[in-house]
Every structure is written in C-alpha cells, then in structure tokens.
PDB file of C-alpha atoms in Angstrom:
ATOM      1  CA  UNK A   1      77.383 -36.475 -74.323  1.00 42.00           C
ATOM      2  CA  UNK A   2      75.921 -33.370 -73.499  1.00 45.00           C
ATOM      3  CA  UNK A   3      76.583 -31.568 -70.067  1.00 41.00           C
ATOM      4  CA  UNK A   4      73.835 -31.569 -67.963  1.00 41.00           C
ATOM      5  CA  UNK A   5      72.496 -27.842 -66.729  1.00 42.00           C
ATOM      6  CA  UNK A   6      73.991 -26.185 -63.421  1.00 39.00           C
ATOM      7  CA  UNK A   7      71.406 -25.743 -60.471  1.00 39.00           C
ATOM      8  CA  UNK A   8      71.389 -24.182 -57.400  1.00 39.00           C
ATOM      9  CA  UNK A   9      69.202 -24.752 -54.358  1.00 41.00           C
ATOM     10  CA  UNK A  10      69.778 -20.715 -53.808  1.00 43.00           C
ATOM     11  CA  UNK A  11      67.355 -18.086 -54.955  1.00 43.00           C
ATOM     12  CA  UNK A  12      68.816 -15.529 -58.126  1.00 46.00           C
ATOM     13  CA  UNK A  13      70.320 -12.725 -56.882  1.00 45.00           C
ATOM     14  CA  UNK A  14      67.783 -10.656 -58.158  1.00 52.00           C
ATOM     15  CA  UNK A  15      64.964 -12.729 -56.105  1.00 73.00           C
ATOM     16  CA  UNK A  16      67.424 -12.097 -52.878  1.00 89.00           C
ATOM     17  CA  UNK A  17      65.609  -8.774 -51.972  1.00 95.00           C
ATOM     18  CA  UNK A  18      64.998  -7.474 -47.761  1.00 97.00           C
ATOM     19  CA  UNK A  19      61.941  -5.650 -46.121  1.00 96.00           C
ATOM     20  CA  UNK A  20      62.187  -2.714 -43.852  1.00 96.00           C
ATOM     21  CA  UNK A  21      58.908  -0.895 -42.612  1.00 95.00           C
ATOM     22  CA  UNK A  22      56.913  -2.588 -45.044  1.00 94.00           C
ATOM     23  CA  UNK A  23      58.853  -1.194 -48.168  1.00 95.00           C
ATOM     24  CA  UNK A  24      61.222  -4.060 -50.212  1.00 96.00           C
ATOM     25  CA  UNK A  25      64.197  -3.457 -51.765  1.00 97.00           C
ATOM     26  CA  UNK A  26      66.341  -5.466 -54.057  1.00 96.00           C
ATOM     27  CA  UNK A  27      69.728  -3.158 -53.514  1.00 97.00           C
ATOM     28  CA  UNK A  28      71.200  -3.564 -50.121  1.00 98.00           C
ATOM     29  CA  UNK A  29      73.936  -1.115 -50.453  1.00 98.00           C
ATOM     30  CA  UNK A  30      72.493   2.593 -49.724  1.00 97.00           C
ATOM     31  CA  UNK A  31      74.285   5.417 -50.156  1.00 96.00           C
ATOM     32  CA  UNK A  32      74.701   9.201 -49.159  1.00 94.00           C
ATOM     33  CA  UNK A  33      74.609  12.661 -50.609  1.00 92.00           C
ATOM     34  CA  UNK A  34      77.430  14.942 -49.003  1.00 88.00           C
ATOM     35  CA  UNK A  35      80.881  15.247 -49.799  1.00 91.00           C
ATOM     36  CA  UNK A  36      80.585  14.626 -53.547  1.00 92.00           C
ATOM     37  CA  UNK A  37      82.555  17.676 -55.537  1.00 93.00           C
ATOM     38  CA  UNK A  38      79.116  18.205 -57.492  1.00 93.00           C
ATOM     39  CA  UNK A  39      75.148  17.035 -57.364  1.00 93.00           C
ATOM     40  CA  UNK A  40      75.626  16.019 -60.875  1.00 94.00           C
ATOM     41  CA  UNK A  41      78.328  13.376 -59.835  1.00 95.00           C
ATOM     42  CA  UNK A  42      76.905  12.466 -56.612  1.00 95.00           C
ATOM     43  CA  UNK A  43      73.912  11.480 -58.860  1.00 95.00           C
ATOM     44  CA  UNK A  44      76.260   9.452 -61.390  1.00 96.00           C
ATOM     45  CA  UNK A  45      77.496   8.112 -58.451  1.00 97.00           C
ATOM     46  CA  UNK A  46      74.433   6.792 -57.104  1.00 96.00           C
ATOM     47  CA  UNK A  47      73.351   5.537 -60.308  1.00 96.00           C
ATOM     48  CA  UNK A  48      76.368   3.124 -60.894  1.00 97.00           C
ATOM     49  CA  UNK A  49      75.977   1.982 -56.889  1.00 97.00           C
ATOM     50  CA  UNK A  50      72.587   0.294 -57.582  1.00 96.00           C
ATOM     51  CA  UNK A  51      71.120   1.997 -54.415  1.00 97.00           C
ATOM     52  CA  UNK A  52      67.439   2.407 -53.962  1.00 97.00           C
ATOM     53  CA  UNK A  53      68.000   4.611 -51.311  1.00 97.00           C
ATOM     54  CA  UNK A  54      69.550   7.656 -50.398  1.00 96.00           C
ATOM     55  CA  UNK A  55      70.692   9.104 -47.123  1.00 95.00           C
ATOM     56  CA  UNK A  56      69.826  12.774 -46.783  1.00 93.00           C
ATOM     57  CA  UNK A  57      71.459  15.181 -44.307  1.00 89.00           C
ATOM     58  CA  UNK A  58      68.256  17.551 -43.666  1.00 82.00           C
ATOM     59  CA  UNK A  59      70.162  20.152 -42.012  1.00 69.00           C
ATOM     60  CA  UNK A  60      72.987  20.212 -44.855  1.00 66.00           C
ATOM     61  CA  UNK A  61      70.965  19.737 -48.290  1.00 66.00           C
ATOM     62  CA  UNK A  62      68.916  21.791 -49.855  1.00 66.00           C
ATOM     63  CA  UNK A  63      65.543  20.103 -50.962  1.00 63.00           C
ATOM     64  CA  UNK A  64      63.030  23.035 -50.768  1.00 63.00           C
ATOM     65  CA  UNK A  65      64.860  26.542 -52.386  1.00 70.00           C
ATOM     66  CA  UNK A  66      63.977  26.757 -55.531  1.00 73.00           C
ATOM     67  CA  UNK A  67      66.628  29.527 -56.149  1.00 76.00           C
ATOM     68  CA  UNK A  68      69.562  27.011 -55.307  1.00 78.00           C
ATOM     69  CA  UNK A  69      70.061  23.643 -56.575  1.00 82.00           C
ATOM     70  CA  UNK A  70      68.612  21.101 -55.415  1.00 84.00           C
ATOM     71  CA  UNK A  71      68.863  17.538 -55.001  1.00 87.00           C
ATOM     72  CA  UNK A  72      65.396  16.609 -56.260  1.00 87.00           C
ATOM     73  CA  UNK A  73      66.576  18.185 -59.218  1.00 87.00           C
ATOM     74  CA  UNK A  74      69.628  15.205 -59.587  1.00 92.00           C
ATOM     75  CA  UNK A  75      68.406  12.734 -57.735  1.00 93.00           C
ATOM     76  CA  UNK A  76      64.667  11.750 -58.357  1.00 92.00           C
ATOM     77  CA  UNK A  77      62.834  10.954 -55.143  1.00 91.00           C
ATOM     78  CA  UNK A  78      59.920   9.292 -57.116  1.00 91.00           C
ATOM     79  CA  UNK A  79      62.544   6.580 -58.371  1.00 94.00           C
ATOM     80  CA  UNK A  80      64.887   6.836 -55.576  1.00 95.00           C
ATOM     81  CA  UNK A  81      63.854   6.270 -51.996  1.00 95.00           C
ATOM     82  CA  UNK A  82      65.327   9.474 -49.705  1.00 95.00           C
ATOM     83  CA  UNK A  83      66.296   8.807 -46.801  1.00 96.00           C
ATOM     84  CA  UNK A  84      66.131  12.076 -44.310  1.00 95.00           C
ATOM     85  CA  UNK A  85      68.975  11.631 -41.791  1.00 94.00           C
ATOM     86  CA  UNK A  86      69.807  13.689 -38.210  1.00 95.00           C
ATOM     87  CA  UNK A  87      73.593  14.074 -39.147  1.00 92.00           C
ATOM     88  CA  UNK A  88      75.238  17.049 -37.092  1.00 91.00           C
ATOM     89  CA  UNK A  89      72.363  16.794 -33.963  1.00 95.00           C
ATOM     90  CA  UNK A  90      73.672  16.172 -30.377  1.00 96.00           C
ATOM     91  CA  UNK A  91      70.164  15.885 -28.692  1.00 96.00           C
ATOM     92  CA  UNK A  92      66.999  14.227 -28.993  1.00 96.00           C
ATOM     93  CA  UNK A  93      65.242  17.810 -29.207  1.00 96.00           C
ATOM     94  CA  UNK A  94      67.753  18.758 -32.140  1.00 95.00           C
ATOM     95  CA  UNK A  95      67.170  15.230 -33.783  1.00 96.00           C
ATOM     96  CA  UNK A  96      63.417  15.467 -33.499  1.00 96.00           C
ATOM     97  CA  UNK A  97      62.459  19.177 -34.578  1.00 95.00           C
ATOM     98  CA  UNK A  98      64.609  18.261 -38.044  1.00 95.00           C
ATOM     99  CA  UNK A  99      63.016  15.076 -38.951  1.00 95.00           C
ATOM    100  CA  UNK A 100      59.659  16.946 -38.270  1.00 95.00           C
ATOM    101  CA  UNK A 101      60.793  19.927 -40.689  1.00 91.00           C
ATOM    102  CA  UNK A 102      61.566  16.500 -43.100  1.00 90.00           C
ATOM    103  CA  UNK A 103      58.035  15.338 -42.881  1.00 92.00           C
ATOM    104  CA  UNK A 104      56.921  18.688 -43.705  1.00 89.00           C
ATOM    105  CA  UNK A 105      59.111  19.322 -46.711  1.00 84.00           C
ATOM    106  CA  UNK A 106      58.963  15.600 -48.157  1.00 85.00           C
ATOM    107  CA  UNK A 107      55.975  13.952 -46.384  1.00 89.00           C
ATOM    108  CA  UNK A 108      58.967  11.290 -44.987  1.00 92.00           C
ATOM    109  CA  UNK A 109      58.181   9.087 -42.283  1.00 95.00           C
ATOM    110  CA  UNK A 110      60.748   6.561 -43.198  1.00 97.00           C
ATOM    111  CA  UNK A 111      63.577   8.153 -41.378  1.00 97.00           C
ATOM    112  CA  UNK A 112      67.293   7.368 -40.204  1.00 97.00           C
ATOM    113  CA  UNK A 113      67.820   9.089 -36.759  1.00 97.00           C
ATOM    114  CA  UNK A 114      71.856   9.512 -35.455  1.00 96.00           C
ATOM    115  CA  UNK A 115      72.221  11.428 -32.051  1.00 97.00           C
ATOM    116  CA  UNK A 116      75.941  12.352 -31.608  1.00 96.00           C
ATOM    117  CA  UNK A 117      77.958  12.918 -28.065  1.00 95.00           C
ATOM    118  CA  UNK A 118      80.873  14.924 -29.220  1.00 93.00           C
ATOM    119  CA  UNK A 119      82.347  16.094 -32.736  1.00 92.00           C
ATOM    120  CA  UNK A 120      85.656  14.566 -32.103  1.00 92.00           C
ATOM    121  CA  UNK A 121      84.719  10.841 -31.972  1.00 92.00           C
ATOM    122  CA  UNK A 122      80.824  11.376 -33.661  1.00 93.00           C
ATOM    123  CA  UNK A 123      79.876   8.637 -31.589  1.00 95.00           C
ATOM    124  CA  UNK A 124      76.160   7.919 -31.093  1.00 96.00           C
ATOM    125  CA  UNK A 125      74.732   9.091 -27.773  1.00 97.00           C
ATOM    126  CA  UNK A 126      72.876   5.828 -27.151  1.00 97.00           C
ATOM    127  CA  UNK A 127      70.804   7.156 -23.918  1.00 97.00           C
ATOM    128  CA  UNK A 128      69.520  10.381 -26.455  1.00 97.00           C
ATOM    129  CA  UNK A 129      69.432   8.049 -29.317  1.00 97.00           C
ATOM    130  CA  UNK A 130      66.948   5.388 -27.057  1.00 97.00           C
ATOM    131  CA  UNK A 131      64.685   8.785 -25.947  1.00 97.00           C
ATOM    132  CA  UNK A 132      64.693   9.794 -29.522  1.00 97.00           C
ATOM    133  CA  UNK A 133      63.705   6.439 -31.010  1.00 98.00           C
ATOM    134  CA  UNK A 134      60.360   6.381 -28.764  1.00 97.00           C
ATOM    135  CA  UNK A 135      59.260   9.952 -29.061  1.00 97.00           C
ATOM    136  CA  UNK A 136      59.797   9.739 -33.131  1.00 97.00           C
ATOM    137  CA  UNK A 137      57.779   6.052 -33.185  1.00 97.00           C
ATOM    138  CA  UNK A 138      55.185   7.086 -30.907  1.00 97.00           C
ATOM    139  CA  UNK A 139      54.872  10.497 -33.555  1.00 96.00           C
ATOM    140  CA  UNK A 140      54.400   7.622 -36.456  1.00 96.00           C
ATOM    141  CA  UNK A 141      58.215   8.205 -37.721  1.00 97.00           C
ATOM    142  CA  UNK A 142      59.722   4.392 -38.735  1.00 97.00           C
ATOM    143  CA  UNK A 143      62.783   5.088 -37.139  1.00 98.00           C
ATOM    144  CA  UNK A 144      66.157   3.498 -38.670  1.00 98.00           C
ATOM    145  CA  UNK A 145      68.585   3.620 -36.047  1.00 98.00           C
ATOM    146  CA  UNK A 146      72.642   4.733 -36.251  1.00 97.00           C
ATOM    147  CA  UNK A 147      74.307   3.398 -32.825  1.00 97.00           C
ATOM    148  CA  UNK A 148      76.851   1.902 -31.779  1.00 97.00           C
ATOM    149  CA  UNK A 149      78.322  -1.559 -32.314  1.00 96.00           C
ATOM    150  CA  UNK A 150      76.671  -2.948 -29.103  1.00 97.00           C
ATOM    151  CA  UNK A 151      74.032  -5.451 -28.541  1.00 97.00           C
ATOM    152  CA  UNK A 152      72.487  -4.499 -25.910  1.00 97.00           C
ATOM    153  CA  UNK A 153      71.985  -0.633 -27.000  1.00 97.00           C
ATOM    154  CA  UNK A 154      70.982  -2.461 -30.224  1.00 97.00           C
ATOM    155  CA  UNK A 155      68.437  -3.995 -28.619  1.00 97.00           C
ATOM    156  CA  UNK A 156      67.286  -1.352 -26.543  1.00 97.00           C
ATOM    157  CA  UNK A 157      66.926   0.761 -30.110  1.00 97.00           C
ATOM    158  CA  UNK A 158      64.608  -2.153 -31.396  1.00 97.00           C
ATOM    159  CA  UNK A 159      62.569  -2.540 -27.739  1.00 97.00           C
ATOM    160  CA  UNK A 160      61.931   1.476 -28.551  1.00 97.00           C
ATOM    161  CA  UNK A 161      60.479   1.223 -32.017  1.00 97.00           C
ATOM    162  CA  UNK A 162      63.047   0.978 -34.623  1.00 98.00           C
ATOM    163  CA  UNK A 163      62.601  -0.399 -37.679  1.00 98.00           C
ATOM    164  CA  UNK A 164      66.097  -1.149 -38.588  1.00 98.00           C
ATOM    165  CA  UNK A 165      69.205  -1.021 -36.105  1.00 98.00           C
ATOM    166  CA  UNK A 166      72.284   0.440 -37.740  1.00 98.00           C
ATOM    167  CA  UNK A 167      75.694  -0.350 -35.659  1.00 98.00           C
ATOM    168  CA  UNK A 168      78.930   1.675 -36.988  1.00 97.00           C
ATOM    169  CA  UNK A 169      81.384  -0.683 -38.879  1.00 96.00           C
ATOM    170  CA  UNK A 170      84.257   2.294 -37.762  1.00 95.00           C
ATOM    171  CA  UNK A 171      84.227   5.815 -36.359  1.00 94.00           C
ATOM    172  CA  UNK A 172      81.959   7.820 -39.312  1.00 94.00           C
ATOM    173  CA  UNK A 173      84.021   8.696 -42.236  1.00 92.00           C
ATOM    174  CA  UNK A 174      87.168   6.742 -41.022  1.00 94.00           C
ATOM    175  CA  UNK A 175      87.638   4.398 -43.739  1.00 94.00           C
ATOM    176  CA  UNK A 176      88.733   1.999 -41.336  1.00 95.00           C
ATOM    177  CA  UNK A 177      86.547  -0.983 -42.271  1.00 95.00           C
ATOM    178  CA  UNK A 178      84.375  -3.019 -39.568  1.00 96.00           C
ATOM    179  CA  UNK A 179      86.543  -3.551 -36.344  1.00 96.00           C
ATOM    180  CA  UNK A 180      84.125  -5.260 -34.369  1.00 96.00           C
ATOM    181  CA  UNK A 181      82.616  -8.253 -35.930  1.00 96.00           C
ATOM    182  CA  UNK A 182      81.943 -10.174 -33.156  1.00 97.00           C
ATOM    183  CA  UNK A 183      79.824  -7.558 -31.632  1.00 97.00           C
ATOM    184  CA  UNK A 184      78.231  -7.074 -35.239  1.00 97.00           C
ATOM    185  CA  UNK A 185      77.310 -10.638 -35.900  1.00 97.00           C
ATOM    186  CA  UNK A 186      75.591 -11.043 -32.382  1.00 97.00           C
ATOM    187  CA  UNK A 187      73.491  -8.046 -33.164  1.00 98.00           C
ATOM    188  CA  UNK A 188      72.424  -9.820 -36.490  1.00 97.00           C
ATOM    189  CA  UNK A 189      71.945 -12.764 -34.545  1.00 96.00           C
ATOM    190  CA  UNK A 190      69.889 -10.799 -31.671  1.00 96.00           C
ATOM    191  CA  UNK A 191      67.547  -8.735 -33.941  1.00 97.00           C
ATOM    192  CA  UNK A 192      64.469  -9.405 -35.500  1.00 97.00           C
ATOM    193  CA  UNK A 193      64.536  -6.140 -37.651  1.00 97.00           C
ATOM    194  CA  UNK A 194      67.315  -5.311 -40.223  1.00 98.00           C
ATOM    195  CA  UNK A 195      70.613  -4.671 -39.632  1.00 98.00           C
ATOM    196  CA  UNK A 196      73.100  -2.401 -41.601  1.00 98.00           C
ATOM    197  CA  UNK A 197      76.586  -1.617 -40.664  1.00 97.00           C
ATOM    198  CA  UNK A 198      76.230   2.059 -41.001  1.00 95.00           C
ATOM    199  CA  UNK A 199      79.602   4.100 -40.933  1.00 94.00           C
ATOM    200  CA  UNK A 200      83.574   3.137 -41.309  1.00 94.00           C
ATOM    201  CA  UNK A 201      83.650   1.451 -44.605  1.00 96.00           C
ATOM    202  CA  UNK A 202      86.558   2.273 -46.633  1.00 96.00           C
ATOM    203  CA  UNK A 203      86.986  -0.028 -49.636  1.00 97.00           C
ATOM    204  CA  UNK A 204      84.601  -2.588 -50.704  1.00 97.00           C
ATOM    205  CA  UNK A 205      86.457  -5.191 -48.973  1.00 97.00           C
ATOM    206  CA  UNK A 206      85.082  -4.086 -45.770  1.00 97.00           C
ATOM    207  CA  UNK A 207      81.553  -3.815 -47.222  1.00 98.00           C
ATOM    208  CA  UNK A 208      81.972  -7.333 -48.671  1.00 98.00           C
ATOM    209  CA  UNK A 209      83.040  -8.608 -44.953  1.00 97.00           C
ATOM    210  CA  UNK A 210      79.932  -6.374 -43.709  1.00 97.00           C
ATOM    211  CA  UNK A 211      77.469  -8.415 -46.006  1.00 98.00           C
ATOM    212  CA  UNK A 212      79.275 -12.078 -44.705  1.00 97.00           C
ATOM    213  CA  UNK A 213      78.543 -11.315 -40.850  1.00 97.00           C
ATOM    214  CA  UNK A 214      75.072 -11.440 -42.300  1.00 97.00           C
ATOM    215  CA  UNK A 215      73.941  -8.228 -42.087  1.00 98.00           C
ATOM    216  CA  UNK A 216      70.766  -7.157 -44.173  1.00 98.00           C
ATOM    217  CA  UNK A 217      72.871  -4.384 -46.106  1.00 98.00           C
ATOM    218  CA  UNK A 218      75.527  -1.748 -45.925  1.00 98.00           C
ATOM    219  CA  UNK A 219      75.482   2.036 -45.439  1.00 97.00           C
ATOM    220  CA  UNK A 220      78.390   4.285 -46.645  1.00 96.00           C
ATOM    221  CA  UNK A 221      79.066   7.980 -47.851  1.00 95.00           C
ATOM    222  CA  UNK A 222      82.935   9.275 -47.387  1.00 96.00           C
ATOM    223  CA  UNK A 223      84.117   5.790 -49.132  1.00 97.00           C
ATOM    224  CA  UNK A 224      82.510   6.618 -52.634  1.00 97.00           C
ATOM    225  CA  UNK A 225      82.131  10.387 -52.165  1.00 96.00           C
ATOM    226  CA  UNK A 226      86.405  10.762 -51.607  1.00 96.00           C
ATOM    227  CA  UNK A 227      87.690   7.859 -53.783  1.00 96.00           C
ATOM    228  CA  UNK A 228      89.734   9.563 -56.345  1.00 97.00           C
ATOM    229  CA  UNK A 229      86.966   8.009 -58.834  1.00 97.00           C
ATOM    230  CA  UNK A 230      83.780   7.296 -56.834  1.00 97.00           C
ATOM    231  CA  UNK A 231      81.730   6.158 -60.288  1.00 97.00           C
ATOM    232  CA  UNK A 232      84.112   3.426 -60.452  1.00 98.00           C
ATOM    233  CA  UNK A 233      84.173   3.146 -56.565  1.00 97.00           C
ATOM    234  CA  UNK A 234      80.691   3.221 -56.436  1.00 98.00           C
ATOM    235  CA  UNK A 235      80.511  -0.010 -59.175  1.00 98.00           C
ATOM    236  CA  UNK A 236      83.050  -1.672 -56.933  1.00 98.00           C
ATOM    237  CA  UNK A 237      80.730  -1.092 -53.327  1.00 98.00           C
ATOM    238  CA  UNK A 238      77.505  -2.524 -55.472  1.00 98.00           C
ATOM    239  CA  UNK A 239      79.974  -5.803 -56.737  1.00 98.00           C
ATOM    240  CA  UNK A 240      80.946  -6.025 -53.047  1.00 98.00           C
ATOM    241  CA  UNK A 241      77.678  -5.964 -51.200  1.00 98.00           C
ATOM    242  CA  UNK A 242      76.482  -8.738 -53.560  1.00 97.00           C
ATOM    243  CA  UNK A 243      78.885 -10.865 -53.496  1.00 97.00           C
ATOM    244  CA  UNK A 244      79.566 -10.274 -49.740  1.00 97.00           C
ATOM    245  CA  UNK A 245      75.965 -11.726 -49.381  1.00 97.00           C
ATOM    246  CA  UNK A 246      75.971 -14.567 -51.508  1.00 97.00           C
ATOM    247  CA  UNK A 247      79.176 -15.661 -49.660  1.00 97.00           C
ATOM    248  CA  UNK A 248      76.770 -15.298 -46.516  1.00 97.00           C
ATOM    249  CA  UNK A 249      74.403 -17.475 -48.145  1.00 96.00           C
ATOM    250  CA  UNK A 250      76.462 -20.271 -49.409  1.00 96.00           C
ATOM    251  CA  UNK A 251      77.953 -20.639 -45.810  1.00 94.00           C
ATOM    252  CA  UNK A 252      81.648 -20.613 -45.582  1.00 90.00           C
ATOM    253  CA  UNK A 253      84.094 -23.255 -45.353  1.00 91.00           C
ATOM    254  CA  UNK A 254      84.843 -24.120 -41.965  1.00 90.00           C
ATOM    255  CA  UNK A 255      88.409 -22.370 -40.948  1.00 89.00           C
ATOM    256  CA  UNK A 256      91.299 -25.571 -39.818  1.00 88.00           C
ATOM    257  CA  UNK A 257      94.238 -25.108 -37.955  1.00 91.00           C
ATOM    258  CA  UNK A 258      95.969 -27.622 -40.490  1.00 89.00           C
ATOM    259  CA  UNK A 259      96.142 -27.940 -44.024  1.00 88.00           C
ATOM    260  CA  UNK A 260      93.335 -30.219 -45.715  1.00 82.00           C
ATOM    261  CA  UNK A 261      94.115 -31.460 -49.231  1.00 79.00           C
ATOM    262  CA  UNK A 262      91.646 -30.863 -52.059  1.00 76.00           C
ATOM    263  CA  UNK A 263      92.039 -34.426 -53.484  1.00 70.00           C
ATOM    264  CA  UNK A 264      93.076 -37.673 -51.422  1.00 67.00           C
ATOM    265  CA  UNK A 265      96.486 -38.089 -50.231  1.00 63.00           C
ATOM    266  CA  UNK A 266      95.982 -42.307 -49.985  1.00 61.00           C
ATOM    267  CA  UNK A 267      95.991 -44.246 -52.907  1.00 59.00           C
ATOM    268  CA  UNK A 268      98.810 -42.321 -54.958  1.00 62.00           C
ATOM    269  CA  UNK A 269     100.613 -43.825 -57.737  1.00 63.00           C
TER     270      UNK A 269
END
C-alpha cells in the first residue's frame, strides 16, 4: 500500500520570513564586516551565511575613497542590505554626527545605533542610548537598538522609537554564548518590535539557543570573522539560526523531573 504524503500544519522555511521598518527579510542571521583577514573573505563569508544584511562600522570601513578598497566593491549594497552601525561611540553626540555622515554617504536611514560606557566591558550606555534613540527617530533614522539584556531599558528603547531592540547575548566579541535567557525571553515576550540577540555568540550552538527563546534573529561578527574557517563557520551560524527557529516553532517538549518512557511500560509480554 502506498505511504501516504507527510504534512505539516507549519509554514516552509522559506515562507518563515520577519519585518523590520517596513523591509522583509527571509535570513534572520545578519552578519558583520570587521575582523575578517581580507574584504574578499569577509564577502565569501557573508555569502555562505545567507545574510541579507550587513552590519557596517561607519567610523572603521571605508565606503566612500575611491583610492582604497572598499566594501561596496565586495559586498554589493544593491543585493545586500548595509547596515551602518555606531561601533566605537561613547555619546549620543558621537553616535548621532556618524549615522548622519552615513545618510550622507549611503542615503541609510535604516540604522543600528550602540552607545558604549567604557572600552573595558563595551557595555551599552542605556541613558545615552535612550537620548540617542529619540533624537535619531525624531531626524527620520529607523533606529535598531544594541542594549543591554534588560527589559525595562528594552522597553524604554522601543517607547523612544526603535524599530528593533537588540539585547547582548554576552559581553561583545566574548564568545561566551547567551547568559541571560530569562531576561532575553521576557524581552521577546514584552516587545512588539523585533528582537535580535546582538553580541556574545560564539558557536552556533548559542545562536541556535538564541533563535529557541524566540527571538526574531541573531546578530554576530567575532564568531565567524575569528573561527579558524569562518566560510565553514559561517554555513554552520546560517544551519543554526534555522533550525534554532523551527525548534521555536514546533514548541518544545515539556522538561520532567523523571524519566517518561517512549512506549508503554503496562501490558509487556
């Protein structure tokens, strides 16, 4: 007799896509641009990820000087989306003058804004980071926002315009993995714009476990850029953010304190 077709109440994969500022993307891992030991692997790189979109560090990349290279030249922002970021600023002003020069180079108003308190720790300086977030909004930037892994700062990032709230997984470039997920899954839970853990990934474990707290996607740099191959890395971060969220979406088993046998214990010959 012949077997009767497989189904699935769940969209395809490919049909699984998320919104942010009015733009939709089917990738939800995005990627960054420093670190890489060339622009022609960093581009590889990117390529095997999947990622529609690219984090750009505007003080740290050239896009403009035609006498050096230049991203655009590896990296195509007409296919890929960029991404201009705010990494190395430690004040609103700082933050804001750069992702005006962006706007002037690129025309970019999608934007992903990080205010820092101190080089040791790179932690977000959530009262700059707030004052930022309005002044950019109220300038027409759609502000996506790196902070830190708490929900109420999360929520005073979305109650000042952003368009995407981005809590660190780990301490940036840590490789530590996401430490907080109780913290992380009420900010899902709280927001009603996307959320991406944005920083601390090491291995695509920790993406994977990213994407099952339900988060709309995963952010990540240093963990492709210094794996001693980050093509293959990069394959393994775009295997582990999709099946990270089709774990999410088929809903976990719930966890026992006791062993529960797969088949029936009563009735055995």
């Amino acid at each position: 007799m012949a077997s009767l077709p497989v189904t699935s109440s769940a969209a395809p994969t490919d049909a699984d896509s998320w919104s942010v500022a009015g733009r939709t993307f089917s990738s939800r891992l995005i990627v960054g641009t420093g670190k890489y030991k060339s622009l022609e692997q960093n581009a590889a790189a990117v390529a095997a990820s999947g990622a529609e979109i690219v984090t750009v560090a505007v003080r740290r990349v050239n896009l403009t000087d035609p006498n050096a290279p230049k991203l655009t030249d590896y990296i195509d922002p007409k296919v890929t989306t960029y991404l201009p970021n705010t990494a190395g600023c430690f004040t609103a002003e700082e933050a804001i003058r750069t992702l005006r020069l962006a706007r002037e180079a690129g025309g970019w108003k999608l934007v992903k804004l990080e205010v820092l308190a101190e080089a040791k720790t790179l932690y977000p300086d959530m009262i700059e980071t707030v004052r930022a977030t309005e002044l950019l909004t109220k300038e027409g930037f759609e502000v996506m926002v790196y902070c830190t892994d708490d929900p109420i700062m999360a929520r005073r990032c979305e109650e000042a315009g952003a368009v995407a709230i981005m809590p660190l997984g780990a301490p940036i470039g840590s490789g530590l993995g996401v430490q907080n997920p109780v913290t992380i899954r009420l900010i899902v839970e709280g927001a009603k714009v996307p959320v991406l853990v944005d920083a601390g990934v090491g291995t695509a474990s920790d993406a994977a476990y990213a994407m099952e707290l339900g988060c709309d996607g995963v952010l990540m740099n240093t963990a492709i850029a210094e794996a001693k191959d980050p093509i293959l890395m990069a394959r393994a971060m775009k295997a582990a953010v999709e099946s990270g969220r089709l774990a999410y979406r088929a809903g976990r088993m719930g966890k026992r304190m006791y062993a529960d046998p797969s088949s029936p214990l009563a009735g055995l010959i």
